[in-house]
mmCIF file of C-alpha atoms and ligand atoms in Angstrom:
data_model
loop_
_atom_site.group_PDB
_atom_site.id
_atom_site.type_symbol
_atom_site.label_atom_id
_atom_site.label_comp_id
_atom_site.label_asym_id
_atom_site.label_seq_id
_atom_site.Cartn_x
_atom_site.Cartn_y
_atom_site.Cartn_z
ATOM 1 C CA UNK A 65 0.000 0.000 0.000
ATOM 2 C CA UNK A 66 2.993 2.242 0.355
ATOM 3 C CA UNK A 67 3.017 4.624 -2.533
ATOM 4 C CA UNK A 68 6.187 6.559 -1.887
ATOM 5 C CA UNK A 69 9.557 5.066 -1.327
ATOM 6 C CA UNK A 70 12.704 6.999 -0.540
ATOM 7 C CA UNK A 71 14.793 7.815 -3.544
ATOM 8 C CA UNK A 72 17.756 5.580 -3.976
ATOM 9 C CA UNK A 73 20.419 7.684 -2.365
ATOM 10 C CA UNK A 74 22.558 4.900 -0.989
ATOM 11 C CA UNK A 75 26.250 5.584 -0.874
ATOM 12 C CA UNK A 76 27.248 2.524 -2.852
ATOM 13 C CA UNK A 77 26.275 -1.073 -2.096
ATOM 14 C CA UNK A 78 24.836 -1.345 1.363
ATOM 15 C CA UNK A 79 24.277 -3.962 3.977
ATOM 16 C CA UNK A 80 23.299 -1.316 6.479
ATOM 17 C CA UNK A 81 19.894 -2.034 7.928
ATOM 18 C CA UNK A 82 19.535 1.036 10.084
ATOM 19 C CA UNK A 83 18.418 4.107 8.187
ATOM 20 C CA UNK A 84 19.581 7.619 8.979
ATOM 21 C CA UNK A 85 17.096 10.106 7.554
ATOM 22 C CA UNK A 86 17.820 13.789 7.437
ATOM 23 C CA UNK A 87 17.793 16.669 4.984
ATOM 24 C CA UNK A 88 19.717 19.944 4.630
ATOM 25 C CA UNK A 89 16.393 21.797 4.717
ATOM 26 C CA UNK A 90 16.018 20.718 8.369
ATOM 27 C CA UNK A 91 18.781 23.239 9.107
ATOM 28 C CA UNK A 92 16.985 26.155 7.471
ATOM 29 C CA UNK A 93 14.349 26.650 10.134
ATOM 30 C CA UNK A 94 15.439 29.347 12.636
ATOM 31 C CA UNK A 95 13.778 29.995 15.982
ATOM 32 C CA UNK A 96 15.821 33.154 16.597
ATOM 33 C CA UNK A 97 19.306 34.082 17.811
ATOM 34 C CA UNK A 98 20.443 32.095 20.835
ATOM 35 C CA UNK A 99 17.436 29.766 20.768
ATOM 36 C CA UNK A 100 18.238 26.253 22.042
ATOM 37 C CA UNK A 101 16.253 24.589 19.234
ATOM 38 C CA UNK A 102 18.962 25.543 16.738
ATOM 39 C CA UNK A 103 20.319 24.105 13.467
ATOM 40 C CA UNK A 104 23.603 23.249 15.204
ATOM 41 C CA UNK A 105 21.785 20.411 16.993
ATOM 42 C CA UNK A 106 21.762 18.385 13.785
ATOM 43 C CA UNK A 107 25.385 19.281 13.031
ATOM 44 C CA UNK A 108 26.401 18.055 16.489
ATOM 45 C CA UNK A 109 24.780 14.671 15.911
ATOM 46 C CA UNK A 110 26.073 14.313 12.373
ATOM 47 C CA UNK A 111 29.647 15.304 13.203
ATOM 48 C CA UNK A 112 29.724 13.010 16.216
ATOM 49 C CA UNK A 113 28.418 10.059 14.206
ATOM 50 C CA UNK A 114 31.125 10.746 11.658
ATOM 51 C CA UNK A 115 33.867 11.106 14.276
ATOM 52 C CA UNK A 116 32.910 7.838 15.959
ATOM 53 C CA UNK A 117 32.687 5.978 12.660
ATOM 54 C CA UNK A 118 29.069 5.011 13.234
ATOM 55 C CA UNK A 119 27.762 7.077 10.333
ATOM 56 C CA UNK A 120 29.463 4.802 7.800
ATOM 57 C CA UNK A 121 27.430 1.855 9.046
ATOM 58 C CA UNK A 122 24.097 3.629 8.550
ATOM 59 C CA UNK A 123 21.981 3.847 5.404
ATOM 60 C CA UNK A 124 21.812 7.602 4.951
ATOM 61 C CA UNK A 125 18.816 8.931 3.049
ATOM 62 C CA UNK A 126 17.189 12.262 2.344
ATOM 63 C CA UNK A 127 13.448 12.660 2.673
ATOM 64 C CA UNK A 128 10.951 14.314 0.377
ATOM 65 C CA UNK A 129 8.576 16.799 1.986
ATOM 66 C CA UNK A 130 5.512 15.119 3.482
ATOM 67 C CA UNK A 131 2.402 15.402 1.302
ATOM 68 C CA UNK A 132 -0.318 17.524 2.879
ATOM 69 C CA UNK A 133 -2.778 14.632 2.608
ATOM 70 C CA UNK A 134 -0.548 12.636 4.959
ATOM 71 C CA UNK A 135 -0.003 15.545 7.360
ATOM 72 C CA UNK A 136 -3.777 15.817 7.577
ATOM 73 C CA UNK A 137 -3.983 12.312 9.017
ATOM 74 C CA UNK A 138 -2.950 13.936 12.301
ATOM 75 C CA UNK A 139 -3.606 17.660 11.876
ATOM 76 C CA UNK A 140 -6.570 19.842 11.010
ATOM 77 C CA UNK A 141 -6.579 21.758 7.770
ATOM 78 C CA UNK A 142 -6.069 25.189 9.310
ATOM 79 C CA UNK A 143 -2.866 24.138 10.999
ATOM 80 C CA UNK A 144 -1.547 22.648 7.796
ATOM 81 C CA UNK A 145 -1.581 26.153 6.361
ATOM 82 C CA UNK A 146 1.648 26.628 8.315
ATOM 83 C CA UNK A 147 4.076 24.875 6.022
ATOM 84 C CA UNK A 148 7.137 24.582 8.213
ATOM 85 C CA UNK A 149 8.365 21.153 9.077
ATOM 86 C CA UNK A 150 7.395 19.258 5.945
ATOM 87 C CA UNK A 151 10.850 17.671 5.638
ATOM 88 C CA UNK A 152 10.830 16.466 9.232
ATOM 89 C CA UNK A 153 7.452 14.802 8.788
ATOM 90 C CA UNK A 154 8.570 13.559 5.372
ATOM 91 C CA UNK A 155 11.548 11.812 6.949
ATOM 92 C CA UNK A 156 9.286 9.986 9.389
ATOM 93 C CA UNK A 157 7.036 8.862 6.521
ATOM 94 C CA UNK A 158 9.947 7.798 4.309
ATOM 95 C CA UNK A 159 11.459 5.871 7.214
ATOM 96 C CA UNK A 160 8.118 4.174 7.795
ATOM 97 C CA UNK A 161 7.908 3.205 4.125
ATOM 98 C CA UNK A 162 11.442 1.796 4.088
ATOM 99 C CA UNK A 163 10.990 -0.183 7.284
ATOM 100 C CA UNK A 164 7.618 -1.543 6.174
ATOM 101 C CA UNK A 165 9.114 -2.528 2.815
ATOM 102 C CA UNK A 166 11.832 -4.477 4.612
ATOM 103 C CA UNK A 167 14.577 -2.327 3.108
ATOM 104 C CA UNK A 168 15.593 -1.344 6.613
ATOM 105 C CA UNK A 169 15.181 -2.981 10.005
ATOM 106 C CA UNK A 170 14.815 0.354 11.721
ATOM 107 C CA UNK A 171 15.610 4.017 11.233
ATOM 108 C CA UNK A 172 16.564 7.187 13.048
ATOM 109 C CA UNK A 173 15.332 10.523 11.719
ATOM 110 C CA UNK A 174 17.740 13.348 12.569
ATOM 111 C CA UNK A 175 15.243 16.101 11.907
ATOM 112 C CA UNK A 176 13.966 19.391 13.210
ATOM 113 C CA UNK A 177 11.773 21.099 14.093
ATOM 114 C CA UNK A 178 10.731 18.513 16.689
ATOM 115 C CA UNK A 179 7.123 17.419 16.853
ATOM 116 C CA UNK A 180 5.678 16.028 20.058
ATOM 117 C CA UNK A 181 4.143 19.260 21.387
ATOM 118 C CA UNK A 182 2.333 19.939 18.105
ATOM 119 C CA UNK A 183 -1.375 19.353 18.703
ATOM 120 C CA UNK A 184 -3.974 18.501 16.114
ATOM 121 C CA UNK A 185 -4.856 22.145 15.488
ATOM 122 C CA UNK A 186 -2.018 24.179 16.985
ATOM 123 C CA UNK A 187 1.737 24.465 16.802
ATOM 124 C CA UNK A 188 3.262 24.550 20.288
ATOM 125 C CA UNK A 189 6.629 24.850 21.920
ATOM 126 C CA UNK A 190 9.285 24.343 19.268
ATOM 127 C CA UNK A 191 6.963 22.034 17.301
ATOM 128 C CA UNK A 192 4.930 22.601 14.146
ATOM 129 C CA UNK A 193 3.936 19.171 12.871
ATOM 130 C CA UNK A 194 3.821 16.094 15.054
ATOM 131 C CA UNK A 195 6.188 13.933 13.017
ATOM 132 C CA UNK A 196 5.689 10.771 15.070
ATOM 133 C CA UNK A 197 1.905 11.053 15.325
ATOM 134 C CA UNK A 198 1.634 11.671 11.579
ATOM 135 C CA UNK A 199 3.801 8.625 10.878
ATOM 136 C CA UNK A 200 1.826 6.470 13.323
ATOM 137 C CA UNK A 201 -1.457 7.374 11.636
ATOM 138 C CA UNK A 202 0.213 6.869 8.254
ATOM 139 C CA UNK A 203 1.336 3.371 9.206
ATOM 140 C CA UNK A 204 -2.229 2.501 10.154
ATOM 141 C CA UNK A 205 -4.025 4.188 7.279
ATOM 142 C CA UNK A 206 -1.584 3.770 4.399
ATOM 143 C CA UNK A 207 0.158 0.519 5.322
ATOM 144 C CA UNK A 208 -2.880 -1.174 6.823
ATOM 145 C CA UNK A 209 -1.346 -1.999 10.201
ATOM 146 C CA UNK A 210 -3.694 -2.837 13.043
ATOM 147 C CA UNK A 211 -1.599 -1.757 16.024
ATOM 148 C CA UNK A 212 1.392 0.537 16.532
ATOM 149 C CA UNK A 213 3.070 2.016 19.603
ATOM 150 C CA UNK A 214 4.649 5.383 20.336
ATOM 151 C CA UNK A 215 7.337 5.514 23.011
ATOM 152 C CA UNK A 216 8.357 8.991 24.192
ATOM 153 C CA UNK A 217 11.389 9.454 26.454
ATOM 154 C CA UNK A 218 11.774 13.220 26.032
ATOM 155 C CA UNK A 219 11.924 15.107 29.353
ATOM 156 C CA UNK A 220 8.785 17.016 28.363
ATOM 157 C CA UNK A 221 5.298 15.576 28.146
ATOM 158 C CA UNK A 222 4.338 14.789 24.560
ATOM 159 C CA UNK A 223 1.074 16.625 24.970
ATOM 160 C CA UNK A 224 0.628 17.085 21.250
ATOM 161 C CA UNK A 225 0.987 13.400 20.556
ATOM 162 C CA UNK A 226 -1.471 12.707 23.345
ATOM 163 C CA UNK A 227 -3.904 15.236 21.852
ATOM 164 C CA UNK A 228 -3.781 13.422 18.518
ATOM 165 C CA UNK A 229 -3.765 9.770 19.608
ATOM 166 C CA UNK A 230 -5.798 9.728 22.854
ATOM 167 C CA UNK A 231 -8.698 7.325 22.458
ATOM 168 C CA UNK A 232 -7.316 5.693 19.313
ATOM 169 C CA UNK A 233 -7.015 2.128 20.565
ATOM 170 C CA UNK A 234 -4.828 1.171 17.608
ATOM 171 C CA UNK A 235 -2.031 3.306 19.069
ATOM 172 C CA UNK A 236 -0.464 2.702 22.491
ATOM 173 C CA UNK A 237 1.497 5.695 23.770
ATOM 174 C CA UNK A 238 4.038 5.110 26.541
ATOM 175 C CA UNK A 239 5.968 7.964 28.099
ATOM 176 C CA UNK A 240 7.589 9.368 31.193
ATOM 177 C CA UNK A 241 8.189 13.048 31.667
ATOM 178 C CA UNK A 242 9.251 15.556 34.282
ATOM 179 C CA UNK A 243 6.250 16.951 36.182
ATOM 180 C CA UNK A 244 5.329 19.600 37.126
ATOM 181 C CA UNK A 245 7.069 21.162 34.156
ATOM 182 C CA UNK A 246 6.490 22.504 30.655
ATOM 183 C CA UNK A 247 3.946 22.179 29.094
ATOM 184 C CA UNK A 248 1.976 23.612 31.985
ATOM 185 C CA UNK A 249 -1.769 23.202 32.224
ATOM 186 C CA UNK A 250 -4.071 21.615 29.725
ATOM 187 C CA UNK A 251 -6.238 18.656 30.510
ATOM 188 C CA UNK A 252 -4.374 15.374 30.569
ATOM 189 C CA UNK A 253 -6.352 12.569 29.059
ATOM 190 C CA UNK A 254 -7.140 9.399 30.964
ATOM 191 C CA UNK A 255 -7.699 7.502 27.740
ATOM 192 C CA UNK A 256 -6.851 3.829 28.183
ATOM 193 C CA UNK A 257 -4.348 3.808 25.303
ATOM 194 C CA UNK A 258 -1.983 6.132 27.209
ATOM 195 C CA UNK A 259 0.701 5.016 29.655
ATOM 196 C CA UNK A 260 1.909 8.387 30.881
ATOM 197 C CA UNK A 261 4.189 8.384 33.898
ATOM 198 C CA UNK A 262 4.942 11.824 35.387
ATOM 199 C CA UNK A 263 8.138 11.885 37.437
ATOM 200 C CA UNK A 264 9.628 14.592 39.675
ATOM 201 C CA UNK A 265 12.701 16.665 38.828
ATOM 202 C CA UNK A 266 16.012 14.958 39.573
ATOM 203 C CA UNK A 267 14.641 11.500 38.770
ATOM 204 C CA UNK A 268 17.599 9.343 37.792
ATOM 205 C CA UNK A 269 18.171 6.506 35.409
ATOM 206 C CA UNK A 270 17.620 3.613 37.803
ATOM 207 C CA UNK A 271 14.154 4.917 38.672
ATOM 208 C CA UNK A 272 13.337 5.493 35.017
ATOM 209 C CA UNK A 273 14.442 1.953 34.158
ATOM 210 C CA UNK A 274 12.100 0.585 36.814
ATOM 211 C CA UNK A 275 9.225 2.628 35.386
ATOM 212 C CA UNK A 276 9.973 1.319 31.910
ATOM 213 C CA UNK A 277 10.187 -2.259 33.142
ATOM 214 C CA UNK A 278 7.147 -2.181 35.413
ATOM 215 C CA UNK A 279 4.789 0.163 33.544
ATOM 216 C CA UNK A 280 5.750 0.375 29.882
ATOM 217 C CA UNK A 281 6.887 -3.101 28.958
ATOM 218 C CA UNK A 282 3.827 -5.081 30.142
ATOM 219 C CA UNK A 283 1.501 -2.698 28.280
ATOM 220 C CA UNK A 284 3.661 -2.800 25.158
ATOM 221 C CA UNK A 285 3.762 -6.606 25.298
ATOM 222 C CA UNK A 286 -0.015 -6.758 25.668
ATOM 223 C CA UNK A 287 -0.563 -4.321 22.799
ATOM 224 C CA UNK A 288 1.638 -6.320 20.403
ATOM 225 C CA UNK A 289 2.573 -3.354 18.184
ATOM 226 C CA UNK A 290 3.448 -4.167 14.585
ATOM 227 C CA UNK A 291 5.688 -1.106 14.416
ATOM 228 C CA UNK A 292 7.141 1.036 17.216
ATOM 229 C CA UNK A 293 7.763 4.753 16.893
ATOM 230 C CA UNK A 294 10.113 6.522 19.262
ATOM 231 C CA UNK A 295 9.905 10.187 20.179
ATOM 232 C CA UNK A 296 13.615 10.321 20.909
ATOM 233 C CA UNK A 297 14.224 13.390 23.012
ATOM 234 C CA UNK A 298 17.549 13.507 24.804
ATOM 235 C CA UNK A 299 16.786 16.460 27.087
ATOM 236 C CA UNK A 300 16.272 14.155 30.091
ATOM 237 C CA UNK A 301 20.097 13.926 30.100
ATOM 238 C CA UNK A 302 21.614 15.241 33.326
ATOM 239 C CA UNK A 303 23.688 17.788 31.382
ATOM 240 C CA UNK A 304 20.690 19.297 29.584
ATOM 241 C CA UNK A 305 19.656 22.645 31.038
ATOM 242 C CA UNK A 306 16.138 22.524 29.632
ATOM 243 C CA UNK A 307 15.210 19.677 31.967
ATOM 244 C CA UNK A 308 16.172 18.629 35.473
ATOM 245 C CA UNK A 309 16.288 14.864 35.125
ATOM 246 C CA UNK A 310 19.376 12.733 35.610
ATOM 247 C CA UNK A 311 19.656 10.317 32.688
ATOM 248 C CA UNK A 312 22.993 9.464 31.099
ATOM 249 C CA UNK A 313 23.951 7.807 27.813
ATOM 250 C CA UNK A 314 23.757 4.307 29.279
ATOM 251 C CA UNK A 315 20.141 4.897 30.285
ATOM 252 C CA UNK A 316 19.238 5.693 26.686
ATOM 253 C CA UNK A 317 21.084 2.524 25.672
ATOM 254 C CA UNK A 318 19.079 0.486 28.156
ATOM 255 C CA UNK A 319 15.714 1.987 27.179
ATOM 256 C CA UNK A 320 16.437 1.523 23.486
ATOM 257 C CA UNK A 321 17.431 -2.095 24.083
ATOM 258 C CA UNK A 322 14.178 -2.851 25.904
ATOM 259 C CA UNK A 323 12.151 -1.232 23.119
ATOM 260 C CA UNK A 324 14.069 -3.344 20.624
ATOM 261 C CA UNK A 325 13.224 -6.475 22.625
ATOM 262 C CA UNK A 326 9.520 -5.698 22.229
ATOM 263 C CA UNK A 327 9.960 -4.819 18.563
ATOM 264 C CA UNK A 328 11.766 -8.087 17.860
ATOM 265 C CA UNK A 329 9.051 -10.074 19.581
ATOM 266 C CA UNK A 330 6.042 -8.435 17.976
ATOM 267 C CA UNK A 331 7.051 -6.135 15.146
ATOM 268 C CA UNK A 332 9.733 -7.946 13.153
ATOM 269 C CA UNK A 333 12.143 -5.535 14.796
ATOM 270 C CA UNK A 334 10.539 -2.546 13.082
ATOM 271 C CA UNK A 335 11.329 0.782 14.778
ATOM 272 C CA UNK A 336 11.144 4.344 13.467
ATOM 273 C CA UNK A 337 12.808 6.800 15.833
ATOM 274 C CA UNK A 338 12.515 10.574 15.443
ATOM 275 C CA UNK A 339 14.584 13.225 17.182
ATOM 276 C CA UNK A 340 12.615 15.427 19.569
ATOM 277 C CA UNK A 341 14.466 17.488 22.217
ATOM 278 C CA UNK A 342 18.065 17.570 23.375
ATOM 279 C CA UNK A 343 19.770 20.946 23.713
ATOM 280 C CA UNK A 344 23.169 20.399 25.275
ATOM 281 C CA UNK A 345 25.002 19.781 22.037
ATOM 282 C CA UNK A 346 27.616 17.429 23.493
ATOM 283 C CA UNK A 347 25.133 15.369 25.487
ATOM 284 C CA UNK A 348 22.756 15.348 22.530
ATOM 285 C CA UNK A 349 25.412 14.041 20.158
ATOM 286 C CA UNK A 350 26.646 11.344 22.549
ATOM 287 C CA UNK A 351 23.127 10.262 23.520
ATOM 288 C CA UNK A 352 21.935 10.096 19.922
ATOM 289 C CA UNK A 353 25.016 8.053 19.043
ATOM 290 C CA UNK A 354 24.331 5.667 21.926
ATOM 291 C CA UNK A 355 20.697 5.287 20.826
ATOM 292 C CA UNK A 356 21.574 4.742 17.158
ATOM 293 C CA UNK A 357 24.368 2.327 18.063
ATOM 294 C CA UNK A 358 21.830 0.068 19.766
ATOM 295 C CA UNK A 359 19.450 0.332 16.795
ATOM 296 C CA UNK A 360 22.286 -0.576 14.434
ATOM 297 C CA UNK A 361 23.647 -3.351 16.653
ATOM 298 C CA UNK A 362 27.105 -1.777 16.590
HETATM 299 ZN ZN1 ZN B 657 11.777 18.100 25.333
#
């Protein structure tokens, strides 16, 4: 049912089964001088992957802009009038196509602007389109899947994703997030397809791992997702000034490994991970590398 496949932009013959989706246009979007959601975030990841040698083992691809008809699977028409972010959503859709086609086992989308605060009808925070929610709906509607999951380990609550997927029993959303914290206010849904775990500031990795093990994994196992999306925010890192949580690179490794266990069991290993937050450039680069290294089995 997939009707768009990424252009063949492989760098020679490839046995790489982890995709790395990005596009130069993702650097063009500017939030203003000194803003933490800056183009240099993607440079930091890319340069670090190159320096560590991991980039050569990834299947690097560039995404087309997302078609408006696909954006509208998750957003109302008025919001779509704001055209920023089409490449970021396009990367998530192209990654979904490639993983569903079996070209890739999994993929990481190094994109911006991030997406998980973008609600159905409003941009919010640093987010314009909800890349992961669009791709989740796309996997259901365009690829005919019955069940998918969204896992969100950004320090902030993915309120936009919740706004879009709450009550859709085909999608299980599992997250933890610092609370009380941004985004402040707004009704939180008690929809049964949400496993939202608010945690206090200064929560550390061992506590987060217990939450994942005790609260996420049983629900993910029961849901049996055919594809798992990750809202991969790295701002829960202890060095990130935009959050006050205490995760380190090894915690992202552990979480990613547990998600991969579920994906292997139920989803043929299929994972599409999209960058959300992460604003300390060094911690972001190292954490993204650690996450991608697990995805790539390197
Ligand atoms: Zn965040």
